[in-house]
């Protein structure tokens, strides 16, 4: 069985690694062969919008999926004329457009930060009046790691924010003074069965995921149930197959959906060591129509992203209980180059290891 993956980054690499023990092979479509997944499996080198590359790619695979949410929906649709494609291509179109995504939350009765569509400076002024500061101006399309976002706290910040958006269409939303950020990773099989991992507690720095603690500690059971219900509605809306992640803000007793990723997720890296079946394995199981694996956490995990630089391997391996994952990418500021996970059967044990990890990671200016 061979799974074709659009995109060949670290998420693809971890899909490939999860496939090996099950005898599942992967092939990637990516612009360069020296991508993180390309060190493990074959790569068809080409652009997502190149029909010839897609045709060649399709000939060698049994099912197609993606590890990058900005793959054009048209590429997924092209492939769906040749092989089954999961998740459904329609989920790409909606999650690539922040406005469509926020409207879907509303349609499905899922709470989200108040928002307005903004296509002109006049609309931006009107939207700011309607929502009241502070607000965040975001690009409708192609935002990631907090890029293309500006917080507006007063009227004199409107013009720079508008300039920063460029000529892109935008969404203005209320700035949420959240207590914490969560993500809920779920998987739906071809037969419609749905399983949820325990929620993850995520901390971002400069818009990039920095740290995840999972399962999120001291979380109210009603909040977990609300998140599971929201994920379920999205999965069922799309007749989704595979892993899907929703990011949430927790503000008082409110749970607000921020965004959806139709793929395996950075906040789920801990599932490799910390869950019965990882998100990567479950994604493969789901899209191949195999029985889903247990999403139970087998202990407590802390994960830290290595961004911009990677400390010497020996220094990392000296940390107690650490699991090191390096992606084989060239160092560049703001780039995710790897991650570290600590795992322990007890919460106290994990936090002790995690503090040591963080201490070293911070002193190395990761
Ligand atoms: P990614 O795809 O990497 O998750 P992104 O660029 O799509 O990022 P968001 O997830 O919307 O953007 O925002 C990145 C981070 O910025 C959030 O995780 C959160 O920390 C902060 N943020 C975004 N929107 C808001 C908001 N309305 N109120 C407060 N903080 C926000
Ligand atoms: Mg996000």
mmCIF file of C-alpha atoms and ligand atoms in Angstrom:
data_model
loop_
_atom_site.group_PDB
_atom_site.id
_atom_site.type_symbol
_atom_site.label_atom_id
_atom_site.label_comp_id
_atom_site.label_asym_id
_atom_site.label_seq_id
_atom_site.Cartn_x
_atom_site.Cartn_y
_atom_site.Cartn_z
ATOM 1 C CA UNK A 1 0.000 0.000 0.000
ATOM 2 C CA UNK A 2 1.378 3.388 -0.949
ATOM 3 C CA UNK A 3 0.076 6.697 0.328
ATOM 4 C CA UNK A 4 0.745 9.807 -1.744
ATOM 5 C CA UNK A 5 1.299 12.922 0.339
ATOM 6 C CA UNK A 6 1.112 16.444 -1.063
ATOM 7 C CA UNK A 7 3.871 18.293 0.782
ATOM 8 C CA UNK A 8 7.142 16.878 2.071
ATOM 9 C CA UNK A 9 7.825 18.784 5.293
ATOM 10 C CA UNK A 10 8.276 17.455 8.812
ATOM 11 C CA UNK A 11 4.648 16.420 9.120
ATOM 12 C CA UNK A 12 5.095 14.282 6.024
ATOM 13 C CA UNK A 13 8.302 12.875 7.438
ATOM 14 C CA UNK A 14 6.501 11.820 10.618
ATOM 15 C CA UNK A 15 3.731 10.248 8.526
ATOM 16 C CA UNK A 16 6.386 8.232 6.698
ATOM 17 C CA UNK A 17 7.970 7.144 9.990
ATOM 18 C CA UNK A 18 4.567 6.039 11.324
ATOM 19 C CA UNK A 19 3.967 4.021 8.173
ATOM 20 C CA UNK A 20 7.134 1.905 8.320
ATOM 21 C CA UNK A 21 6.172 -0.547 11.110
ATOM 22 C CA UNK A 22 2.805 -1.125 9.402
ATOM 23 C CA UNK A 23 4.405 -1.809 6.026
ATOM 24 C CA UNK A 24 2.788 1.321 4.604
ATOM 25 C CA UNK A 25 4.922 3.294 2.171
ATOM 26 C CA UNK A 26 4.586 6.918 1.255
ATOM 27 C CA UNK A 27 5.504 9.023 -1.758
ATOM 28 C CA UNK A 28 5.643 12.793 -1.635
ATOM 29 C CA UNK A 29 4.954 15.569 -4.100
ATOM 30 C CA UNK A 30 7.218 18.492 -3.300
ATOM 31 C CA UNK A 31 9.208 21.135 -5.161
ATOM 32 C CA UNK A 32 12.546 19.804 -3.917
ATOM 33 C CA UNK A 33 13.769 16.285 -3.274
ATOM 34 C CA UNK A 34 15.897 17.408 -0.303
ATOM 35 C CA UNK A 35 12.861 18.043 1.878
ATOM 36 C CA UNK A 36 12.387 16.526 5.386
ATOM 37 C CA UNK A 37 10.294 13.640 4.025
ATOM 38 C CA UNK A 38 12.607 13.153 1.051
ATOM 39 C CA UNK A 39 15.351 11.676 3.223
ATOM 40 C CA UNK A 40 13.032 8.749 3.962
ATOM 41 C CA UNK A 41 10.868 8.059 0.939
ATOM 42 C CA UNK A 42 10.569 8.858 -2.759
ATOM 43 C CA UNK A 43 9.656 12.326 -3.904
ATOM 44 C CA UNK A 44 7.995 13.338 -7.146
ATOM 45 C CA UNK A 45 9.563 16.730 -7.725
ATOM 46 C CA UNK A 46 7.046 19.245 -8.993
ATOM 47 C CA UNK A 47 4.603 22.011 -8.211
ATOM 48 C CA UNK A 48 1.135 21.277 -6.820
ATOM 49 C CA UNK A 49 -0.430 22.979 -9.832
ATOM 50 C CA UNK A 50 1.595 21.052 -12.436
ATOM 51 C CA UNK A 51 -0.793 18.529 -14.066
ATOM 52 C CA UNK A 52 2.104 16.477 -15.438
ATOM 53 C CA UNK A 53 3.678 16.122 -11.990
ATOM 54 C CA UNK A 54 0.287 15.266 -10.463
ATOM 55 C CA UNK A 55 -0.326 12.668 -13.182
ATOM 56 C CA UNK A 56 3.052 10.980 -12.583
ATOM 57 C CA UNK A 57 2.482 11.110 -8.834
ATOM 58 C CA UNK A 58 -1.016 9.584 -9.110
ATOM 59 C CA UNK A 59 0.266 6.589 -11.101
ATOM 60 C CA UNK A 60 2.343 5.317 -8.213
ATOM 61 C CA UNK A 61 -0.046 5.671 -5.258
ATOM 62 C CA UNK A 62 -3.194 3.976 -3.907
ATOM 63 C CA UNK A 63 -4.603 6.908 -1.931
ATOM 64 C CA UNK A 64 -3.677 10.587 -1.643
ATOM 65 C CA UNK A 65 -3.557 12.966 1.302
ATOM 66 C CA UNK A 66 -1.803 16.207 2.264
ATOM 67 C CA UNK A 67 0.389 17.433 5.086
ATOM 68 C CA UNK A 68 0.166 21.131 4.247
ATOM 69 C CA UNK A 69 -3.103 23.052 4.281
ATOM 70 C CA UNK A 70 -2.176 25.486 1.555
ATOM 71 C CA UNK A 71 -2.134 22.812 -1.136
ATOM 72 C CA UNK A 72 -4.524 24.136 -3.822
ATOM 73 C CA UNK A 73 -7.929 22.500 -3.620
ATOM 74 C CA UNK A 74 -7.676 22.067 -7.402
ATOM 75 C CA UNK A 75 -4.650 19.743 -6.966
ATOM 76 C CA UNK A 76 -6.597 17.550 -4.544
ATOM 77 C CA UNK A 77 -9.562 17.537 -6.942
ATOM 78 C CA UNK A 78 -7.339 16.607 -9.888
ATOM 79 C CA UNK A 79 -5.989 13.629 -7.928
ATOM 80 C CA UNK A 80 -9.477 12.627 -6.788
ATOM 81 C CA UNK A 81 -10.239 11.827 -10.432
ATOM 82 C CA UNK A 82 -7.541 9.121 -10.236
ATOM 83 C CA UNK A 83 -7.278 7.848 -6.641
ATOM 84 C CA UNK A 84 -9.290 8.297 -3.446
ATOM 85 C CA UNK A 85 -8.283 11.551 -1.710
ATOM 86 C CA UNK A 86 -8.689 11.994 2.042
ATOM 87 C CA UNK A 87 -9.414 14.366 3.775
ATOM 88 C CA UNK A 88 -12.050 15.594 1.295
ATOM 89 C CA UNK A 89 -10.718 18.394 -0.944
ATOM 90 C CA UNK A 90 -13.576 20.692 0.149
ATOM 91 C CA UNK A 91 -12.055 20.856 3.635
ATOM 92 C CA UNK A 92 -8.970 22.475 2.097
ATOM 93 C CA UNK A 93 -10.938 25.223 0.378
ATOM 94 C CA UNK A 94 -12.734 26.273 3.565
ATOM 95 C CA UNK A 95 -9.779 26.117 5.941
ATOM 96 C CA UNK A 96 -7.578 28.089 3.524
ATOM 97 C CA UNK A 97 -9.965 31.011 3.754
ATOM 98 C CA UNK A 98 -10.233 32.463 7.254
ATOM 99 C CA UNK A 99 -13.535 34.147 6.455
ATOM 100 C CA UNK A 100 -15.125 30.946 5.122
ATOM 101 C CA UNK A 101 -13.780 29.113 8.151
ATOM 102 C CA UNK A 102 -15.231 31.625 10.635
ATOM 103 C CA UNK A 103 -18.564 31.494 8.780
ATOM 104 C CA UNK A 104 -18.524 27.708 9.023
ATOM 105 C CA UNK A 105 -18.003 27.943 12.791
ATOM 106 C CA UNK A 106 -21.062 30.219 12.960
ATOM 107 C CA UNK A 107 -23.129 27.958 10.733
ATOM 108 C CA UNK A 108 -22.293 24.958 12.928
ATOM 109 C CA UNK A 109 -23.045 26.839 16.169
ATOM 110 C CA UNK A 110 -19.401 26.884 17.272
ATOM 111 C CA UNK A 111 -18.391 29.977 19.251
ATOM 112 C CA UNK A 112 -15.577 32.056 17.734
ATOM 113 C CA UNK A 113 -14.140 35.540 18.333
ATOM 114 C CA UNK A 114 -16.481 38.243 16.900
ATOM 115 C CA UNK A 115 -15.310 39.147 13.376
ATOM 116 C CA UNK A 116 -15.928 41.227 10.250
ATOM 117 C CA UNK A 117 -14.764 40.823 6.648
ATOM 118 C CA UNK A 118 -12.483 43.688 5.613
ATOM 119 C CA UNK A 119 -11.712 44.476 1.961
ATOM 120 C CA UNK A 120 -11.028 48.209 2.158
ATOM 121 C CA UNK A 121 -9.733 50.852 4.553
ATOM 122 C CA UNK A 122 -13.293 52.189 4.974
ATOM 123 C CA UNK A 123 -14.498 48.723 5.938
ATOM 124 C CA UNK A 124 -11.628 48.437 8.389
ATOM 125 C CA UNK A 125 -12.686 51.658 10.129
ATOM 126 C CA UNK A 126 -16.314 50.497 10.239
ATOM 127 C CA UNK A 127 -15.326 47.055 11.544
ATOM 128 C CA UNK A 128 -13.164 48.570 14.264
ATOM 129 C CA UNK A 129 -16.079 50.784 15.336
ATOM 130 C CA UNK A 130 -18.357 47.748 15.436
ATOM 131 C CA UNK A 131 -16.025 45.428 17.349
ATOM 132 C CA UNK A 132 -14.160 47.966 19.483
ATOM 133 C CA UNK A 133 -10.419 47.693 20.258
ATOM 134 C CA UNK A 134 -8.301 45.708 20.741
ATOM 135 C CA UNK A 135 -8.694 43.745 17.514
ATOM 136 C CA UNK A 136 -6.503 41.631 15.244
ATOM 137 C CA UNK A 137 -6.337 42.166 11.487
ATOM 138 C CA UNK A 138 -5.534 38.901 9.688
ATOM 139 C CA UNK A 139 -5.043 37.922 6.083
ATOM 140 C CA UNK A 140 -7.892 35.829 4.748
ATOM 141 C CA UNK A 141 -5.495 33.501 2.958
ATOM 142 C CA UNK A 142 -1.990 32.098 3.316
ATOM 143 C CA UNK A 143 -1.382 33.115 6.923
ATOM 144 C CA UNK A 144 0.724 30.775 9.055
ATOM 145 C CA UNK A 145 2.753 31.022 12.241
ATOM 146 C CA UNK A 146 1.059 34.355 12.956
ATOM 147 C CA UNK A 147 2.377 35.922 9.739
ATOM 148 C CA UNK A 148 0.126 38.512 8.130
ATOM 149 C CA UNK A 149 -1.471 39.486 11.476
ATOM 150 C CA UNK A 150 -1.460 42.825 13.262
ATOM 151 C CA UNK A 151 -3.005 43.793 16.597
ATOM 152 C CA UNK A 152 -4.757 47.179 16.575
ATOM 153 C CA UNK A 153 -5.171 48.813 19.975
ATOM 154 C CA UNK A 154 -5.818 52.420 18.971
ATOM 155 C CA UNK A 155 -6.867 54.482 15.928
ATOM 156 C CA UNK A 156 -3.292 55.427 15.009
ATOM 157 C CA UNK A 157 -2.472 51.755 14.472
ATOM 158 C CA UNK A 158 -5.080 51.367 11.724
ATOM 159 C CA UNK A 159 -3.009 52.715 8.826
ATOM 160 C CA UNK A 160 0.126 50.611 9.536
ATOM 161 C CA UNK A 161 -2.022 47.492 10.006
ATOM 162 C CA UNK A 162 -3.766 48.127 6.701
ATOM 163 C CA UNK A 163 -0.415 48.674 4.972
ATOM 164 C CA UNK A 164 0.908 45.439 6.489
ATOM 165 C CA UNK A 165 -2.022 43.521 5.015
ATOM 166 C CA UNK A 166 -0.922 44.703 1.560
ATOM 167 C CA UNK A 167 -3.599 44.292 -1.082
ATOM 168 C CA UNK A 168 -4.838 41.051 0.468
ATOM 169 C CA UNK A 169 -8.391 40.588 1.721
ATOM 170 C CA UNK A 170 -8.667 40.516 5.484
ATOM 171 C CA UNK A 171 -10.690 39.523 8.499
ATOM 172 C CA UNK A 172 -10.846 41.724 11.583
ATOM 173 C CA UNK A 173 -11.534 39.928 14.833
ATOM 174 C CA UNK A 174 -11.706 40.857 18.489
ATOM 175 C CA UNK A 175 -8.478 40.323 20.392
ATOM 176 C CA UNK A 176 -9.199 37.694 23.035
ATOM 177 C CA UNK A 177 -7.481 38.031 26.413
ATOM 178 C CA UNK A 178 -7.361 34.270 26.737
ATOM 179 C CA UNK A 179 -6.191 32.364 29.804
ATOM 180 C CA UNK A 180 -4.815 29.626 27.619
ATOM 181 C CA UNK A 181 -4.852 28.108 24.169
ATOM 182 C CA UNK A 182 -5.923 24.562 23.485
ATOM 183 C CA UNK A 183 -6.027 22.327 20.473
ATOM 184 C CA UNK A 184 -8.176 19.280 20.010
ATOM 185 C CA UNK A 185 -6.951 16.668 17.540
ATOM 186 C CA UNK A 186 -9.568 14.233 16.275
ATOM 187 C CA UNK A 187 -9.648 11.455 13.726
ATOM 188 C CA UNK A 188 -12.557 10.138 11.663
ATOM 189 C CA UNK A 189 -12.419 6.819 9.848
ATOM 190 C CA UNK A 190 -13.900 5.959 6.477
ATOM 191 C CA UNK A 191 -16.748 4.233 8.345
ATOM 192 C CA UNK A 192 -17.559 7.447 10.254
ATOM 193 C CA UNK A 193 -16.062 6.415 13.584
ATOM 194 C CA UNK A 194 -14.645 9.416 15.471
ATOM 195 C CA UNK A 195 -11.968 9.436 18.175
ATOM 196 C CA UNK A 196 -10.475 12.412 20.011
ATOM 197 C CA UNK A 197 -7.064 12.771 21.612
ATOM 198 C CA UNK A 198 -7.031 14.528 24.971
ATOM 199 C CA UNK A 199 -6.825 18.329 24.493
ATOM 200 C CA UNK A 200 -3.378 19.924 24.272
ATOM 201 C CA UNK A 201 -2.361 23.138 26.033
ATOM 202 C CA UNK A 202 -0.315 25.275 23.636
ATOM 203 C CA UNK A 203 1.867 28.314 24.221
ATOM 204 C CA UNK A 204 2.814 30.460 21.226
ATOM 205 C CA UNK A 205 5.704 32.874 21.029
ATOM 206 C CA UNK A 206 5.783 35.484 18.260
ATOM 207 C CA UNK A 207 2.834 33.669 16.670
ATOM 208 C CA UNK A 208 4.721 30.336 16.455
ATOM 209 C CA UNK A 209 3.878 27.293 18.535
ATOM 210 C CA UNK A 210 6.563 27.094 21.197
ATOM 211 C CA UNK A 211 5.397 24.606 23.791
ATOM 212 C CA UNK A 212 2.676 21.979 24.201
ATOM 213 C CA UNK A 213 1.646 20.245 27.416
ATOM 214 C CA UNK A 214 -0.610 17.237 26.895
ATOM 215 C CA UNK A 215 -3.037 16.246 28.146
ATOM 216 C CA UNK A 216 -3.862 19.845 29.111
ATOM 217 C CA UNK A 217 -3.830 19.966 32.910
ATOM 218 C CA UNK A 218 -6.836 20.776 35.115
ATOM 219 C CA UNK A 219 -9.280 21.175 32.293
ATOM 220 C CA UNK A 220 -12.959 21.326 33.090
ATOM 221 C CA UNK A 221 -14.845 18.265 31.778
ATOM 222 C CA UNK A 222 -17.618 20.410 30.274
ATOM 223 C CA UNK A 223 -15.019 22.326 28.269
ATOM 224 C CA UNK A 224 -13.536 19.103 26.912
ATOM 225 C CA UNK A 225 -17.034 17.927 25.985
ATOM 226 C CA UNK A 226 -17.742 21.242 24.207
ATOM 227 C CA UNK A 227 -14.529 20.982 22.190
ATOM 228 C CA UNK A 228 -15.261 17.365 21.263
ATOM 229 C CA UNK A 229 -18.748 18.309 20.138
ATOM 230 C CA UNK A 230 -17.403 21.178 18.007
ATOM 231 C CA UNK A 231 -14.770 18.961 16.361
ATOM 232 C CA UNK A 232 -17.421 16.331 15.721
ATOM 233 C CA UNK A 233 -19.649 18.870 13.952
ATOM 234 C CA UNK A 234 -16.801 19.937 11.669
ATOM 235 C CA UNK A 235 -15.807 16.339 10.916
ATOM 236 C CA UNK A 236 -19.383 15.380 10.103
ATOM 237 C CA UNK A 237 -19.996 18.524 8.075
ATOM 238 C CA UNK A 238 -17.215 17.551 5.666
ATOM 239 C CA UNK A 239 -17.797 13.777 5.921
ATOM 240 C CA UNK A 240 -14.161 14.052 6.837
ATOM 241 C CA UNK A 241 -11.672 11.178 6.790
ATOM 242 C CA UNK A 242 -8.299 11.511 8.566
ATOM 243 C CA UNK A 243 -6.915 13.698 11.330
ATOM 244 C CA UNK A 244 -8.298 17.201 11.889
ATOM 245 C CA UNK A 245 -7.181 19.764 14.464
ATOM 246 C CA UNK A 246 -9.067 22.722 15.891
ATOM 247 C CA UNK A 247 -7.289 25.455 17.866
ATOM 248 C CA UNK A 248 -9.239 27.125 20.676
ATOM 249 C CA UNK A 249 -8.963 30.071 23.064
ATOM 250 C CA UNK A 250 -10.159 29.596 26.639
ATOM 251 C CA UNK A 251 -11.529 32.826 28.075
ATOM 252 C CA UNK A 252 -13.333 32.421 31.402
ATOM 253 C CA UNK A 253 -15.932 29.750 30.855
ATOM 254 C CA UNK A 254 -15.981 30.419 27.090
ATOM 255 C CA UNK A 255 -14.319 28.190 24.533
ATOM 256 C CA UNK A 256 -13.751 30.022 21.227
ATOM 257 C CA UNK A 257 -12.635 28.211 18.075
ATOM 258 C CA UNK A 258 -9.712 30.040 16.436
ATOM 259 C CA UNK A 259 -8.870 27.961 13.404
ATOM 260 C CA UNK A 260 -8.968 24.504 11.859
ATOM 261 C CA UNK A 261 -6.168 22.535 10.244
ATOM 262 C CA UNK A 262 -7.255 19.668 7.956
ATOM 263 C CA UNK A 263 -4.180 17.625 8.807
ATOM 264 C CA UNK A 264 -1.912 16.282 11.499
ATOM 265 C CA UNK A 265 -0.709 19.097 13.732
ATOM 266 C CA UNK A 266 2.396 20.421 15.475
ATOM 267 C CA UNK A 267 0.561 20.361 18.823
ATOM 268 C CA UNK A 268 0.121 16.591 18.388
ATOM 269 C CA UNK A 269 3.799 15.645 18.165
ATOM 270 C CA UNK A 270 3.580 14.343 21.735
ATOM 271 C CA UNK A 271 1.280 11.532 20.533
ATOM 272 C CA UNK A 272 4.352 9.759 19.078
ATOM 273 C CA UNK A 273 5.594 8.919 22.570
ATOM 274 C CA UNK A 274 2.548 9.741 24.658
ATOM 275 C CA UNK A 275 -0.501 8.086 23.091
ATOM 276 C CA UNK A 276 -1.419 4.481 22.275
ATOM 277 C CA UNK A 277 -1.474 5.313 18.562
ATOM 278 C CA UNK A 278 0.084 8.547 17.295
ATOM 279 C CA UNK A 279 -1.821 11.121 15.245
ATOM 280 C CA UNK A 280 0.371 10.143 12.284
ATOM 281 C CA UNK A 281 -0.464 6.450 12.551
ATOM 282 C CA UNK A 282 -4.147 7.228 13.017
ATOM 283 C CA UNK A 283 -4.178 9.471 9.971
ATOM 284 C CA UNK A 284 -2.750 6.620 7.871
ATOM 285 C CA UNK A 285 -5.175 4.127 9.396
ATOM 286 C CA UNK A 286 -8.140 6.414 8.697
ATOM 287 C CA UNK A 287 -7.347 7.209 5.061
ATOM 288 C CA UNK A 288 -6.590 3.552 4.275
ATOM 289 C CA UNK A 289 -9.887 2.381 5.789
ATOM 290 C CA UNK A 290 -8.103 0.468 8.561
ATOM 291 C CA UNK A 291 -9.410 0.242 12.147
ATOM 292 C CA UNK A 292 -8.555 3.375 14.142
ATOM 293 C CA UNK A 293 -6.056 3.107 16.997
ATOM 294 C CA UNK A 294 -6.615 4.183 20.574
ATOM 295 C CA UNK A 295 -6.158 7.917 21.160
ATOM 296 C CA UNK A 296 -5.603 7.450 24.898
ATOM 297 C CA UNK A 297 -2.697 9.303 26.496
ATOM 298 C CA UNK A 298 -0.464 6.815 28.271
ATOM 299 C CA UNK A 299 1.043 9.477 30.547
ATOM 300 C CA UNK A 300 1.945 13.172 30.543
ATOM 301 C CA UNK A 301 3.969 14.907 27.846
ATOM 302 C CA UNK A 302 5.737 18.204 27.319
ATOM 303 C CA UNK A 303 6.895 19.222 23.836
ATOM 304 C CA UNK A 304 9.100 22.124 22.853
ATOM 305 C CA UNK A 305 9.744 23.238 19.269
ATOM 306 C CA UNK A 306 13.325 23.907 18.151
ATOM 307 C CA UNK A 307 12.969 27.147 16.201
ATOM 308 C CA UNK A 308 15.757 28.836 14.232
ATOM 309 C CA UNK A 309 18.701 26.903 15.672
ATOM 310 C CA UNK A 310 19.417 23.391 16.910
ATOM 311 C CA UNK A 311 21.689 22.972 19.935
ATOM 312 C CA UNK A 312 24.407 20.289 19.678
ATOM 313 C CA UNK A 313 22.808 16.839 19.738
ATOM 314 C CA UNK A 314 24.908 15.683 22.704
ATOM 315 C CA UNK A 315 23.625 18.599 24.806
ATOM 316 C CA UNK A 316 20.056 17.616 24.031
ATOM 317 C CA UNK A 317 20.613 13.927 24.689
ATOM 318 C CA UNK A 318 22.046 14.712 28.118
ATOM 319 C CA UNK A 319 18.595 15.889 29.226
ATOM 320 C CA UNK A 320 16.772 13.256 31.268
ATOM 321 C CA UNK A 321 14.052 11.373 29.415
ATOM 322 C CA UNK A 322 14.191 13.519 26.288
ATOM 323 C CA UNK A 323 13.034 12.305 22.875
ATOM 324 C CA UNK A 324 14.764 14.230 20.100
ATOM 325 C CA UNK A 325 13.225 14.735 16.662
ATOM 326 C CA UNK A 326 15.244 16.636 14.062
ATOM 327 C CA UNK A 327 13.831 17.334 10.624
ATOM 328 C CA UNK A 328 16.988 17.744 8.545
ATOM 329 C CA UNK A 329 16.199 21.374 7.616
ATOM 330 C CA UNK A 330 18.678 24.181 7.105
ATOM 331 C CA UNK A 331 18.645 26.573 10.086
ATOM 332 C CA UNK A 332 16.882 29.867 9.401
ATOM 333 C CA UNK A 333 15.357 32.343 11.870
ATOM 334 C CA UNK A 334 11.771 31.464 12.745
ATOM 335 C CA UNK A 335 11.988 28.030 11.083
ATOM 336 C CA UNK A 336 10.789 24.885 12.864
ATOM 337 C CA UNK A 337 13.841 22.596 12.776
ATOM 338 C CA UNK A 338 12.878 19.909 15.241
ATOM 339 C CA UNK A 339 11.162 19.231 18.533
ATOM 340 C CA UNK A 340 11.856 17.650 21.900
ATOM 341 C CA UNK A 341 9.367 15.639 23.925
ATOM 342 C CA UNK A 342 9.531 14.509 27.523
ATOM 343 C CA UNK A 343 7.162 11.869 28.770
ATOM 344 C CA UNK A 344 6.408 10.527 32.237
ATOM 345 C CA UNK A 345 3.753 8.387 33.882
ATOM 346 C CA UNK A 346 3.141 11.131 36.469
ATOM 347 C CA UNK A 347 2.339 14.777 36.018
ATOM 348 C CA UNK A 348 4.990 15.827 38.568
ATOM 349 C CA UNK A 349 7.648 13.695 36.871
ATOM 350 C CA UNK A 350 6.850 15.170 33.474
ATOM 351 C CA UNK A 351 6.891 18.747 34.809
ATOM 352 C CA UNK A 352 10.273 18.144 36.471
ATOM 353 C CA UNK A 353 11.761 16.870 33.208
ATOM 354 C CA UNK A 354 10.045 19.605 31.259
ATOM 355 C CA UNK A 355 11.469 22.377 33.451
ATOM 356 C CA UNK A 356 14.967 20.962 32.920
ATOM 357 C CA UNK A 357 14.297 20.834 29.193
ATOM 358 C CA UNK A 358 12.979 24.371 29.106
ATOM 359 C CA UNK A 359 15.853 25.651 31.208
ATOM 360 C CA UNK A 360 18.379 24.247 28.774
ATOM 361 C CA UNK A 361 16.345 25.186 25.720
ATOM 362 C CA UNK A 362 15.919 28.802 26.880
ATOM 363 C CA UNK A 363 19.558 29.222 27.890
ATOM 364 C CA UNK A 364 20.475 28.069 24.385
ATOM 365 C CA UNK A 365 18.232 30.790 22.994
ATOM 366 C CA UNK A 366 16.126 28.383 21.025
HETATM 367 P P1 LIG B 1 -0.803 28.845 12.584
HETATM 368 O O1 LIG B 1 -1.390 28.404 11.292
HETATM 369 O O2 LIG B 1 0.678 28.669 12.662
HETATM 370 O O3 LIG B 1 -1.498 28.270 13.779
HETATM 371 P P2 LIG B 1 -1.851 31.405 11.918
HETATM 372 O O4 LIG B 1 -0.951 32.382 11.288
HETATM 373 O O5 LIG B 1 -2.817 30.710 11.072
HETATM 374 O O6 LIG B 1 -0.994 30.410 12.736
HETATM 375 P P3 LIG B 1 -3.562 31.983 14.219
HETATM 376 O O7 LIG B 1 -3.542 30.607 14.731
HETATM 377 O O8 LIG B 1 -4.877 32.586 13.934
HETATM 378 O O9 LIG B 1 -2.630 32.234 12.975
HETATM 379 O O10 LIG B 1 -2.810 32.953 15.268
HETATM 380 C C1 LIG B 1 -1.538 32.648 15.777
HETATM 381 C C2 LIG B 1 -1.536 33.005 17.259
HETATM 382 O O11 LIG B 1 -1.779 34.413 17.462
HETATM 383 C C3 LIG B 1 -2.632 32.305 18.047
HETATM 384 O O12 LIG B 1 -2.275 30.993 18.385
HETATM 385 C C4 LIG B 1 -2.752 33.236 19.240
HETATM 386 O O13 LIG B 1 -1.712 33.033 20.160
HETATM 387 C C5 LIG B 1 -2.596 34.614 18.613
HETATM 388 N N1 LIG B 1 -3.926 35.125 18.212
HETATM 389 C C6 LIG B 1 -4.536 34.957 17.023
HETATM 390 N N2 LIG B 1 -5.761 35.513 16.995
HETATM 391 C C7 LIG B 1 -5.958 36.048 18.213
HETATM 392 C C8 LIG B 1 -7.051 36.754 18.827
HETATM 393 N N3 LIG B 1 -8.170 37.023 18.169
HETATM 394 N N4 LIG B 1 -6.897 37.136 20.112
HETATM 395 C C9 LIG B 1 -5.741 36.887 20.796
HETATM 396 N N5 LIG B 1 -4.686 36.246 20.274
HETATM 397 C C10 LIG B 1 -4.778 35.815 18.997
HETATM 398 MG MG1 LIG B 2 -3.016 28.856 14.612
#
